[in-house]
Short mmCIF file of C-alpha atoms in Angstrom, two decimals:
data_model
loop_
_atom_site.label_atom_id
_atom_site.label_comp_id
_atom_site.label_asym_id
_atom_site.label_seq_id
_atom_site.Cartn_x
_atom_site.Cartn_y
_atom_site.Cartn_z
CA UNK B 16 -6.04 -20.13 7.77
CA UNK B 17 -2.34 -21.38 7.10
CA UNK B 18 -0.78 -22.00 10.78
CA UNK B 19 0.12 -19.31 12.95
CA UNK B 20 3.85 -18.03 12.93
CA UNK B 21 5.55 -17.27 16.36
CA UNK B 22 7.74 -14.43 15.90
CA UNK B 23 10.93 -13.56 17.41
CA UNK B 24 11.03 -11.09 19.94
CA UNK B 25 12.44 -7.86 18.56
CA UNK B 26 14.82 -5.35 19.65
CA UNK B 27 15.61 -1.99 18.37
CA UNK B 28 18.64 -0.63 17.76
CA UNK B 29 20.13 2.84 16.85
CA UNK B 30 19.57 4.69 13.77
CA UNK B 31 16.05 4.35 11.85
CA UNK B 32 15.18 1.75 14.42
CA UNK B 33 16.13 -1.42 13.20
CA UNK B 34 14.93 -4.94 14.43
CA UNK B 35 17.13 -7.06 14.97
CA UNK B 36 16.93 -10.71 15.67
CA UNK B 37 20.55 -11.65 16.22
CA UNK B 38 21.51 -10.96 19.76
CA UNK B 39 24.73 -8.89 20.57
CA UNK B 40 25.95 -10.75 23.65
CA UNK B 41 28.32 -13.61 24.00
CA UNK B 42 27.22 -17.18 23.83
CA UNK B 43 27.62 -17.17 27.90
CA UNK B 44 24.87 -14.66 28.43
CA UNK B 45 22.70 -16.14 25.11
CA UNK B 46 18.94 -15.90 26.23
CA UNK B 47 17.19 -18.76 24.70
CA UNK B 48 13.66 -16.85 24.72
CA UNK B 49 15.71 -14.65 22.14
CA UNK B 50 16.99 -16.70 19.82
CA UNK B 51 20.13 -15.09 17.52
CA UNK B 52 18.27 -17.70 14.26
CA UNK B 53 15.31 -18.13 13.45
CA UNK B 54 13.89 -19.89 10.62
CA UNK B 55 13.43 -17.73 7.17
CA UNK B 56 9.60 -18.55 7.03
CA UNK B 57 8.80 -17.22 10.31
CA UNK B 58 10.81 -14.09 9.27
CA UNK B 59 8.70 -13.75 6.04
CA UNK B 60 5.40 -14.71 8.26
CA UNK B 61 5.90 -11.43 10.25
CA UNK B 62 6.89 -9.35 7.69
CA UNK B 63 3.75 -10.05 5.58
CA UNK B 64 1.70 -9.38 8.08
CA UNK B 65 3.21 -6.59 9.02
CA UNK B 66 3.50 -4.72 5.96
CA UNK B 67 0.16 -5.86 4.70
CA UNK B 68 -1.91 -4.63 8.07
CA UNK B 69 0.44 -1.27 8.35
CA UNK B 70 -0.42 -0.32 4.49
CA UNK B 71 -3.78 -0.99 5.09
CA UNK B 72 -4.41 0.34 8.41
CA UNK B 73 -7.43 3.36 8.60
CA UNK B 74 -5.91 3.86 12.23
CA UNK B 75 -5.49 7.79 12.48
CA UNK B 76 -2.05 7.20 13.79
CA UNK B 77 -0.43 5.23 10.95
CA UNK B 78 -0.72 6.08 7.13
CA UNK B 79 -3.55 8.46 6.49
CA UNK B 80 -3.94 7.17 2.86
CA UNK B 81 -7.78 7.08 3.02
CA UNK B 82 -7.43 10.95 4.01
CA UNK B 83 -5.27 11.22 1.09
CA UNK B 84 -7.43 10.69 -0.91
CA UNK B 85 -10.57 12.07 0.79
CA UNK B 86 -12.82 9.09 0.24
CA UNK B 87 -13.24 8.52 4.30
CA UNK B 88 -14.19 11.80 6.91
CA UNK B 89 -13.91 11.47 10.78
CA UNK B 90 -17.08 11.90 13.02
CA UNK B 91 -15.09 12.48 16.45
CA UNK B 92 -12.40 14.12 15.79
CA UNK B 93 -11.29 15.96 12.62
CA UNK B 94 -7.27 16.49 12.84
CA UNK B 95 -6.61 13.75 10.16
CA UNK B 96 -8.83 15.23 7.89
CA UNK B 97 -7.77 18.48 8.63
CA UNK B 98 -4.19 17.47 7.54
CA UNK B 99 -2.80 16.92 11.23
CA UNK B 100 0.72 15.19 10.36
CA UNK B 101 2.23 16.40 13.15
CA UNK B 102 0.19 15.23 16.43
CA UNK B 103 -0.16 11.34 16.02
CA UNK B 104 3.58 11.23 14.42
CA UNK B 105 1.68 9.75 11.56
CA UNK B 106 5.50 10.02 9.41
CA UNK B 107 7.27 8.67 12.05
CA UNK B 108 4.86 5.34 12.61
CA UNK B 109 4.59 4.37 8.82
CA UNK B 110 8.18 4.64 8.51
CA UNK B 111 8.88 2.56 11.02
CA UNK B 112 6.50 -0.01 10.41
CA UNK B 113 7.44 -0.31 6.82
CA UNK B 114 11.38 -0.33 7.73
CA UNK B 115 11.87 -2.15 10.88
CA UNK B 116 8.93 -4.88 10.84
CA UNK B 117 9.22 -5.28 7.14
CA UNK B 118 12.31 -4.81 5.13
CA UNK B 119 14.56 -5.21 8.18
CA UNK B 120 12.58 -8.92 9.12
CA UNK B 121 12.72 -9.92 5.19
CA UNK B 122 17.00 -8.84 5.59
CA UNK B 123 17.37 -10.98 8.36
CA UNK B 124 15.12 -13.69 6.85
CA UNK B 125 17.81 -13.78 3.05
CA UNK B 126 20.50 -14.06 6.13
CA UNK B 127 18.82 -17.40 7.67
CA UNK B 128 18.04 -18.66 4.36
CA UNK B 129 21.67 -18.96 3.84
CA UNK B 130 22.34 -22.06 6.61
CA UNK B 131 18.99 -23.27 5.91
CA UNK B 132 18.97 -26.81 3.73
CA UNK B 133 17.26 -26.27 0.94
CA UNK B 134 18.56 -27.44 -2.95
CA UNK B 135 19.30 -25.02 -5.46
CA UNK B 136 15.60 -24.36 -6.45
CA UNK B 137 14.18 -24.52 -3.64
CA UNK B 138 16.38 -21.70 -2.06
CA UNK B 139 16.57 -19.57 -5.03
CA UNK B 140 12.55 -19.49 -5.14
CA UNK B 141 12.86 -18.45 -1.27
CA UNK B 142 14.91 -16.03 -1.76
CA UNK B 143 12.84 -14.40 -4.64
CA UNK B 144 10.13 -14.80 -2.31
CA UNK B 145 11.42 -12.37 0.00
CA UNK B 146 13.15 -9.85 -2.33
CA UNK B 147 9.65 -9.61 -3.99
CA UNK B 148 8.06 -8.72 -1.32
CA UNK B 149 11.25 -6.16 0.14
CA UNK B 150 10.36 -4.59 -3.45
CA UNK B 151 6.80 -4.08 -2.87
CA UNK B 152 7.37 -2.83 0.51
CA UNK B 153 10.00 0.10 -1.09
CA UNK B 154 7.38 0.50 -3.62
CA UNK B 155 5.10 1.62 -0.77
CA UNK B 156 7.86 4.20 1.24
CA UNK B 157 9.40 5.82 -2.05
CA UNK B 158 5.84 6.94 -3.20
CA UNK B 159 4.83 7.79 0.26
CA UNK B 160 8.29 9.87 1.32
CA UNK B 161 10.01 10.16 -1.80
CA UNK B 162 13.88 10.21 -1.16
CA UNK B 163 14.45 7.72 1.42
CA UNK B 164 17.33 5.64 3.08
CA UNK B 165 17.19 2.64 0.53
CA UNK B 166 21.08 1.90 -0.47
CA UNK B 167 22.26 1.71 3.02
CA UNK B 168 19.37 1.25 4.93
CA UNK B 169 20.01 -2.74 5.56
CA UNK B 170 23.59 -2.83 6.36
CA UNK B 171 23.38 -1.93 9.67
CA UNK B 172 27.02 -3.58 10.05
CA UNK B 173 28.64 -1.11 8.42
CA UNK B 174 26.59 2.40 8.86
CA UNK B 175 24.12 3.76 11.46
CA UNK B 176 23.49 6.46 9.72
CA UNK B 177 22.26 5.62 5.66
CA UNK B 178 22.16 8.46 3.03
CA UNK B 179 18.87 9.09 1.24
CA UNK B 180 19.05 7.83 -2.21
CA UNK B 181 17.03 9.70 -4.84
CA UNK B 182 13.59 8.54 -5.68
CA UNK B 183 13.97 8.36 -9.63
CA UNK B 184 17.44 6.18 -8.46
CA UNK B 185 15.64 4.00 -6.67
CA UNK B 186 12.64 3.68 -9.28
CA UNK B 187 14.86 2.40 -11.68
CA UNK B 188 17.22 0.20 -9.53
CA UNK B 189 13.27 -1.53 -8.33
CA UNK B 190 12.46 -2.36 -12.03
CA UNK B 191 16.43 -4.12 -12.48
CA UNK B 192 15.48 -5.91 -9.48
CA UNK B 193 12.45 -7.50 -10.70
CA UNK B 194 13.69 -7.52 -13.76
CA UNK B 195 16.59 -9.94 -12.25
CA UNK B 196 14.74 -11.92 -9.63
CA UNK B 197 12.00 -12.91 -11.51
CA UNK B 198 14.41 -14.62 -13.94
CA UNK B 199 15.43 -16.61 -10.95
CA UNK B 200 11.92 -18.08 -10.48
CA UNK B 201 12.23 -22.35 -11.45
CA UNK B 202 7.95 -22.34 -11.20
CA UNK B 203 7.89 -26.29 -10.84
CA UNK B 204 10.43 -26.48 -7.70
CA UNK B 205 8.73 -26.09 -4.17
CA UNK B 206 9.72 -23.03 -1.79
CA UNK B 207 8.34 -21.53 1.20
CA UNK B 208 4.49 -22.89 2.03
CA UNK B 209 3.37 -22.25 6.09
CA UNK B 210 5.43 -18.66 5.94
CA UNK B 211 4.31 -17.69 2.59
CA UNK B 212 0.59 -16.25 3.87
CA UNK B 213 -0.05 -14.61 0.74
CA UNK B 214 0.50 -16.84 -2.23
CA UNK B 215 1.16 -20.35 -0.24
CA UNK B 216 4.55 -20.47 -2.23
CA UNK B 217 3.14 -20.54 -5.55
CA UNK B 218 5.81 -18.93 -7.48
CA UNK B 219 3.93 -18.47 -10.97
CA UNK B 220 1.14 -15.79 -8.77
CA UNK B 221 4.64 -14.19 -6.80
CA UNK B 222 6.11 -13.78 -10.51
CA UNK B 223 3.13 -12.29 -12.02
CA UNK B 224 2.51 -10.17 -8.82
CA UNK B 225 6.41 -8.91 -9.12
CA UNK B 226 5.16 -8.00 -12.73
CA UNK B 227 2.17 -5.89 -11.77
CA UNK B 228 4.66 -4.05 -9.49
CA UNK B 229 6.38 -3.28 -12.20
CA UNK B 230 3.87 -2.12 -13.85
CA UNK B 231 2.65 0.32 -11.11
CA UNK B 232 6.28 2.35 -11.22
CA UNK B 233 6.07 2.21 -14.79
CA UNK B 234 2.64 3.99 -15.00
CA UNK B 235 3.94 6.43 -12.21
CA UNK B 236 6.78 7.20 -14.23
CA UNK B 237 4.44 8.30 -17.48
CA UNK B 238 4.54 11.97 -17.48
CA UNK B 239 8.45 11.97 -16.68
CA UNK B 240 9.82 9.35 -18.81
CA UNK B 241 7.80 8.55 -21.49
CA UNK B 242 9.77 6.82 -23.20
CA UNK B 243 10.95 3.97 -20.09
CA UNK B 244 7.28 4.22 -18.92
CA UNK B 245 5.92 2.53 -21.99
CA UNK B 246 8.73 0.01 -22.61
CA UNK B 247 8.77 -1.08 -18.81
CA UNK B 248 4.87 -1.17 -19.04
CA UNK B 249 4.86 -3.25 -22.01
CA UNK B 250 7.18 -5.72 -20.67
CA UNK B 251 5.52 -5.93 -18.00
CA UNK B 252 2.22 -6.94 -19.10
CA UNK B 253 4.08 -9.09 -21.92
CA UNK B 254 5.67 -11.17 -19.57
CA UNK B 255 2.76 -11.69 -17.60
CA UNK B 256 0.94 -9.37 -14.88
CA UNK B 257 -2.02 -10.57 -12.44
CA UNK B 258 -4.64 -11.68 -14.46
CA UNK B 259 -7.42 -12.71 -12.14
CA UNK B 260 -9.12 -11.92 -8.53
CA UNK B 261 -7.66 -15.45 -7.09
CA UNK B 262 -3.75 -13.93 -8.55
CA UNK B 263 -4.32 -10.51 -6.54
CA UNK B 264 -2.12 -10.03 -3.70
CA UNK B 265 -4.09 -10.54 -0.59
CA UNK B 266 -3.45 -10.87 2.99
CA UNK B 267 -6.25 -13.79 4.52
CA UNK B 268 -6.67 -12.83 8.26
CA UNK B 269 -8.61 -15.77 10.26
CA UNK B 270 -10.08 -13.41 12.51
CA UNK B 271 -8.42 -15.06 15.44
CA UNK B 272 -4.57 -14.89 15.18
CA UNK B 273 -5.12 -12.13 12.64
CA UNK B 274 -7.75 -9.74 12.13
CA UNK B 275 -8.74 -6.95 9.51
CA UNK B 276 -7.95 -3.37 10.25
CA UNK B 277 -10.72 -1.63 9.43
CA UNK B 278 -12.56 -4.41 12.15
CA UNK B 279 -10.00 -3.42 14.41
CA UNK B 280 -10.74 0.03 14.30
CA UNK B 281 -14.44 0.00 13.88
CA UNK B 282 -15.55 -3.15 15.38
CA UNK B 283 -13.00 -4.47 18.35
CA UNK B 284 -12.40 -1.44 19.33
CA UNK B 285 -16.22 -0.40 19.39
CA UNK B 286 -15.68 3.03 17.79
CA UNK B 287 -17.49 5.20 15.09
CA UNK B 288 -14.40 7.50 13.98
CA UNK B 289 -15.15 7.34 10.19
CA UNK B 290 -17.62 7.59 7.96
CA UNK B 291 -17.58 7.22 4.25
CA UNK B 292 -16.86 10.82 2.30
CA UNK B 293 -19.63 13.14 0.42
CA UNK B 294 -17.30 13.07 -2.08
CA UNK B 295 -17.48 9.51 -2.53
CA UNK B 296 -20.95 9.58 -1.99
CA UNK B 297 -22.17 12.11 -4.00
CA UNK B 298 -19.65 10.65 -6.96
CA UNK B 299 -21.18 7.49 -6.75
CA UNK B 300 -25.06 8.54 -6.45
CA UNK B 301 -24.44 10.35 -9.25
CA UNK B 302 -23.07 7.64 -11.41
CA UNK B 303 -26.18 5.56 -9.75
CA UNK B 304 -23.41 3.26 -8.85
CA UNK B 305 -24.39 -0.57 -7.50
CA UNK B 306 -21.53 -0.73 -5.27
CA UNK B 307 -23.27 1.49 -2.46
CA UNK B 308 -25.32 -1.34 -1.85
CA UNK B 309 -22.86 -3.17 -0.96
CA UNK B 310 -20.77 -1.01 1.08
CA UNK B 311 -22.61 1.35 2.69
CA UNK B 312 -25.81 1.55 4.99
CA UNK B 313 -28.99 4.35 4.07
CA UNK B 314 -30.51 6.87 6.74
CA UNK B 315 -33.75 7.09 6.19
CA UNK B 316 -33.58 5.49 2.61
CA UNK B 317 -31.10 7.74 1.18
CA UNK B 318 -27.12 7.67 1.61
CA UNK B 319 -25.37 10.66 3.37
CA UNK B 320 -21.96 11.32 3.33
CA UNK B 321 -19.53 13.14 5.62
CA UNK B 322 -18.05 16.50 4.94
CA UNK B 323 -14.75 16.63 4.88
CA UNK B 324 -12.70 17.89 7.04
CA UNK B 325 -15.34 18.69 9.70
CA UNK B 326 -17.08 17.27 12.53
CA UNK B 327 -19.67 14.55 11.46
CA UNK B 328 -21.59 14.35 15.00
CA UNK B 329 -23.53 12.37 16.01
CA UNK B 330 -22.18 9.98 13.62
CA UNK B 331 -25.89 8.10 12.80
CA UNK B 332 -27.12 11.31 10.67
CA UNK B 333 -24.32 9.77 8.26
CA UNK B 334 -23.74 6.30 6.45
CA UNK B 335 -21.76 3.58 7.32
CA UNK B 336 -19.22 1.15 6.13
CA UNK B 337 -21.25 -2.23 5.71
CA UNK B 338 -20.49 -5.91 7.22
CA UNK B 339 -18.78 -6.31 4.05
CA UNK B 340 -15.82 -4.40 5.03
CA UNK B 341 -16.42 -4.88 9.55
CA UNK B 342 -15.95 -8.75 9.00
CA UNK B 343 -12.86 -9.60 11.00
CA UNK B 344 -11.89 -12.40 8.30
CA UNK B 345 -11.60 -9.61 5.16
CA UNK B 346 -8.66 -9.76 3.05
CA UNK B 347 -6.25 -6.77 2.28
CA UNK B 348 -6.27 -6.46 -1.03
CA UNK B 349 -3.37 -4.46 -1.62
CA UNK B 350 -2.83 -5.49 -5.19
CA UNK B 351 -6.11 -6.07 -7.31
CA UNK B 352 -6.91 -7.72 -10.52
CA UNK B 353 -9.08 -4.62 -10.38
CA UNK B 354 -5.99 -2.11 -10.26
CA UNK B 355 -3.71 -4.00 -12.65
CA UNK B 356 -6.28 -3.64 -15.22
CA UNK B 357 -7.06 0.33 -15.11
CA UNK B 358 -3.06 0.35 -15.07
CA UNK B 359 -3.54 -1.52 -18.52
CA UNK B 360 -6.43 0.75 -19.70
CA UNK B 361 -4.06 3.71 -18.85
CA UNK B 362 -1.32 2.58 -20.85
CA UNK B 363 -3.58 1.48 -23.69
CA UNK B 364 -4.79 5.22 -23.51
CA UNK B 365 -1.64 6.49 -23.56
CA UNK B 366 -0.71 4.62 -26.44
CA UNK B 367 1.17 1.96 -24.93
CA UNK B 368 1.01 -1.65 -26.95
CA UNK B 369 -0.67 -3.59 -24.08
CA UNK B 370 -2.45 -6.11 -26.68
CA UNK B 371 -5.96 -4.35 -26.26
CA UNK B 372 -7.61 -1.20 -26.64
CA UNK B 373 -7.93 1.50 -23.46
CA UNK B 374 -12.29 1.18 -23.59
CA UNK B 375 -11.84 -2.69 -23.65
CA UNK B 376 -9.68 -2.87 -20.26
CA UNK B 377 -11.86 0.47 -18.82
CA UNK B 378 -15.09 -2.34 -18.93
CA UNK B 379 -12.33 -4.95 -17.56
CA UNK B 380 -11.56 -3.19 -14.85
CA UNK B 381 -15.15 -1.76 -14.19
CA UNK B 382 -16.32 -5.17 -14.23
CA UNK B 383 -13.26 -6.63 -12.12
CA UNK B 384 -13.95 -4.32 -9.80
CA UNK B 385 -17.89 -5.22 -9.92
CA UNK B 386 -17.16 -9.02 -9.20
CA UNK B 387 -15.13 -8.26 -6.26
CA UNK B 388 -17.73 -6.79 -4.47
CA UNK B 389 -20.50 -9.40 -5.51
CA UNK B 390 -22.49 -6.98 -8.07
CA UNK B 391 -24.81 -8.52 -10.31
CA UNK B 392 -23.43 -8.92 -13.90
CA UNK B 393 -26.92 -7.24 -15.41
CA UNK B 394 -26.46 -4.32 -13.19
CA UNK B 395 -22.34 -3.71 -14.39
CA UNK B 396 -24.02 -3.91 -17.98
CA UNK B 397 -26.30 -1.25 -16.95
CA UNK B 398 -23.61 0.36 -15.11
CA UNK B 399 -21.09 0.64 -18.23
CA UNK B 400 -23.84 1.49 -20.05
CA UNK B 401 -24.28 4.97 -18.39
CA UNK B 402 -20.80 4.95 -17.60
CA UNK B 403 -18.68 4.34 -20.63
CA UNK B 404 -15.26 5.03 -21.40
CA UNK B 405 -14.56 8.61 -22.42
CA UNK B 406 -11.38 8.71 -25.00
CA UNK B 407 -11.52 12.50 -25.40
CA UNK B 408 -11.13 12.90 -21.77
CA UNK B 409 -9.51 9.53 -20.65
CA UNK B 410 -7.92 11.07 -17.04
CA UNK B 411 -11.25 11.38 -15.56
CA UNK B 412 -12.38 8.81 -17.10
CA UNK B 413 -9.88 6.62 -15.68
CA UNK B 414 -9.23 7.99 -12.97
CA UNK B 415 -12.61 8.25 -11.10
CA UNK B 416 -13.59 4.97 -11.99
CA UNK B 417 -10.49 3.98 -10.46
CA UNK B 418 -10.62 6.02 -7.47
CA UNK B 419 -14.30 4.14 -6.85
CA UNK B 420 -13.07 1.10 -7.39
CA UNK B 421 -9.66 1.43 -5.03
CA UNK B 422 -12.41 2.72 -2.06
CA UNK B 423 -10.84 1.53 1.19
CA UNK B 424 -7.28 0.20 -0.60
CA UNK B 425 -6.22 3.84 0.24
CA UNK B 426 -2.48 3.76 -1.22
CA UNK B 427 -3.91 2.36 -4.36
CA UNK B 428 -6.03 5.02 -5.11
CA UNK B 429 -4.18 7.52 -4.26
CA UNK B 430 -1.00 6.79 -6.96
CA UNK B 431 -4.14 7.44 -9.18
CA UNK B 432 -5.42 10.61 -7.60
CA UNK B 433 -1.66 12.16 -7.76
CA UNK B 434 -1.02 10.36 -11.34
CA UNK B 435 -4.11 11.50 -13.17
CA UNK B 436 -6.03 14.32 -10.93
CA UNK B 437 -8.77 13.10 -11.05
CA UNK B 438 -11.52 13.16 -9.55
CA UNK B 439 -10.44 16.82 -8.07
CA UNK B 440 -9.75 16.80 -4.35
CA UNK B 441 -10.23 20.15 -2.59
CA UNK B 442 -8.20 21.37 0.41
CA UNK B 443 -10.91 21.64 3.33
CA UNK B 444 -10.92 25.14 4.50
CA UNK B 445 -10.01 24.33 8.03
CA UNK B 446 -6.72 22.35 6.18
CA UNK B 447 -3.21 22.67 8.30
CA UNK B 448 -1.45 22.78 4.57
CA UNK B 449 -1.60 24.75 1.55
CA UNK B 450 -2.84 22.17 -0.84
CA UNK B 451 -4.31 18.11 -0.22
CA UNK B 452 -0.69 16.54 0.31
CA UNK B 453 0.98 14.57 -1.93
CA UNK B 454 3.66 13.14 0.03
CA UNK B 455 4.30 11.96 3.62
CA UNK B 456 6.59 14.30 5.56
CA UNK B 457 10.00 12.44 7.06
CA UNK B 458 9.70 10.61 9.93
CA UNK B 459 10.42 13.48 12.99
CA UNK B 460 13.13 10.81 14.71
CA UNK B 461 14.87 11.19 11.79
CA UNK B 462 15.59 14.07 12.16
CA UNK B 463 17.24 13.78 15.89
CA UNK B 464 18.83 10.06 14.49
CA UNK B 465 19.87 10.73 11.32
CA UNK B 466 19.55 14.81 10.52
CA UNK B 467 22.16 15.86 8.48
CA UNK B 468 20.85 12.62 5.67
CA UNK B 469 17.62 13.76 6.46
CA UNK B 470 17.91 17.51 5.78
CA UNK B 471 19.95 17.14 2.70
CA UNK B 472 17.10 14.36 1.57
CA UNK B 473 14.40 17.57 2.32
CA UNK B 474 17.12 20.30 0.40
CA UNK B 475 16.95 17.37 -2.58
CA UNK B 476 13.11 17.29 -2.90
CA UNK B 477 12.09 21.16 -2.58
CA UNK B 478 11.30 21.21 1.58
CA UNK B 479 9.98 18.44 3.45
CA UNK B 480 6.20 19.29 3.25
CA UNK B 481 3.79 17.16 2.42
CA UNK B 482 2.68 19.31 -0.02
CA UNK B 483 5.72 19.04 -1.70
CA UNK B 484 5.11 16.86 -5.39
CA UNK B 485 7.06 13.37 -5.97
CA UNK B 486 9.47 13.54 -9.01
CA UNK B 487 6.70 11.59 -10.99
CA UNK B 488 4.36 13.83 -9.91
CA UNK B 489 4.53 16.18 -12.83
CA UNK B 490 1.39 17.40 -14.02
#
């Protein structure tokens, strides 16, 4: 594991809760156990980790994704499951997470990087660096919330109180902003290395990885725009998008310094909350999937999954997640080759010119997704066999296989779930909201912080419910 990163101590202030690192009092009354700099690359260390363990995070109290999308149910308690956005503060957490250790640590770091010595290349590949990853982490909060504080969200200095920009604004501003910063890229000049705990500063992976970002909001914007969809898809993927399991954007915990998640929640904190779904497991038996192997353990030689929504006590009568996802040392994979390629197969299906047809990249990505989790490559053959690509009815096709494959990557799969529909998630009976949700209700402190941005942002978007559809969200 790459060395660990002390952090700066972090104070909020007013408003959405900003860190900052730059102390407000005179030089006379400077504590040095706060320090007003600190380097860029310890900056970027914290917000990586950060944003990578809060978007992956099965924690009932943070982002709910695997909920979402109904591929996890809860043995002790059923709230989540039930749709309970209210109790943990659920909006309130992600948002915060996402905004204050993330985008506002990445802010500060483009600040640092400013005094820092570095020659021309070396600086500008920092600074793509961390306006990369600020892009991913938007990526995340305008498909979770929809309208958020984006435009003035950073300059603290000059407003406490940032308007909500629309989500379709912000969608295309994302794509000019790749568009610019990976033009910026020199690939043979050095940048950040100990802080970069993704990609070790390897700016050809950060490039292609800003790419397959890209192509994400260009897929989500399909039934919308059409027309910008397929362009900013194919130039995507022409200019070049992840292209193999060691290019997917991964956080490496050491299981010291940092651990997984999911360990944390079902190992270190010796708990049995969750249990994998019957929907996934039913889905997958019948497909006679090899991936249960893998990931989940049999009760008496058969694999049982949890009902949804309900209590799934005691928790033994049910499957569990395997050592293959409890190991303290396993990677958030919050990008996949896997994904990037059932984005391509979409696009092909859609008619997109992606230099391949849709059934070619459906057995890439079933395959990808195979390899990841150690199948056999006679059992994929047998699996794509019984499982091929359906062109007459390329939404399910697509989209189940890519709801299996995006098991445990919870945001992931669900921008398929809401994108295609498939496979069909049904409201549990005992559900707190009218339909599954499809968007993350505001953050409640916003509303005591920042209401009058916040209500107009809910006025914008058709209520603030999470059953209210993002603007992509069409069909």
């Amino acid at each position: 594991m790459k060395k660990a990163i002390k952090v700066c101590l972090l104070s909020i202030s007013v408003s959405l809760g900003f860190v900052s690192c730059q102390s407000d009092l005179t030089s006379l009354n400077e504590d040095p156990k706060h320090p007003s700099v600190v380097p860029s690359e310890n900056l970027l260390a914290t917000a990586l980790y950060q944003s990578s363990y809060y978007m992956d995070n099965p924690s009932v109290n943070f982002n709910n994704y695997r909920f979402f999308t109904q591929q996890w149910s809860e043995t002790q308690y059923r709230q989540e499951t039930q749709y309970d956005l209210v109790t943990r503060n659920q909006p309130r957490n992600h948002f915060n997470r996402m905004y204050v250790y993330s985008l506002n640590n990445l802010q500060q770091a483009k600040t640092f990087l400013e005094n820092e010595v570095n020659d021309a290349d070396v600086k500008a590949n920092k600074l793509a660096i961390l306006e990369i990853e600020q892009i991913f982490v938007w990526e995340n909060l305008v498909d979770t919330y929809g309208n958020i504080p984006y435009s003035e969200a950073l300059n603290t200095d000059q407003t406490f109180l940032p308007k909500y920009d629309d989500a379709k604004t912000i969608y295309l501003d994302l794509i000019s902003r790749i568009d610019n910063v990976v033009q910026s890229v020199n690939v043979s000049a050095d940048s950040y290395s100990s802080g970069d705990l993704v990609y070790s500063g390897d700016m050809t992976k950060w490039v292609k990885f800003a790419n397959s970002i890209k192509l994400r909001l260009a897929m989500n914007l399909a039934d919308v725009e059409p027309a910008l969809s397929r362009s900013t898809a194919e130039s995507a993927i022409a200019a070049g998008v992840i292209s193999s399991d060691s290019e997917a954007y991964k956080f490496a915990y050491d299981g010291g310094t940092f651990t997984n998640p999911v360990f944390d929640n079902l190992v270190a904190s010796n708990r049995n909350d969750f249990v994998p779904s019957e929907l996934v497991i039913n889905t997958m038996n019948g497909l006679s999937d090899p991936r249960m192997e893998v990931w989940f353990t049999k009760v008496n030689g058969a694999y049982i999954g949890g009902v949804f929504g309900d209590f799934n006590n005691p928790y033994t009568n049910y499957s569990q997640l395997s050592s293959f996802f409890r190991d303290s040392r396993t990677s958030s994979n919050l990008l996949s080759y896997a994904e990037v390629l059932f984005l391509q197969a979409e696009a092909a299906a859609r008619g997109y010119s992606v230099g391949d047809t849709a059934a070619n990249l459906y057995n890439a990505a079933v395959t990808a997704s195979m390899n990841e989790n150690g199948v056999s490559a006679a059992d994929t053959t047998t699996y794509l066999a019984a499982n091929p690509y359906n062109a007459s009815n390329w939404k399910s096709s697509i989209g189940v296989q890519a709801w299996i494959a995006m098991f445990n990557r919870g945001f992931a799969a669900w921008n398929f779930t809401r994108r295609l529909d498939s496979p069909t998630l049904v409201n549990p009976p005992t559900s707190n909201l009218s339909s599954v949700p499809y968007r993350m209700p505001y953050s409640d402190q916003e509303y005591v912080l920042n209401g009058a941005n916040v209500t107009a942002a809910a006025n914008a978007i058709g209520g603030d419910q999470a059953t209210t559809k993002l603007f992509w969200d069409v069909n």
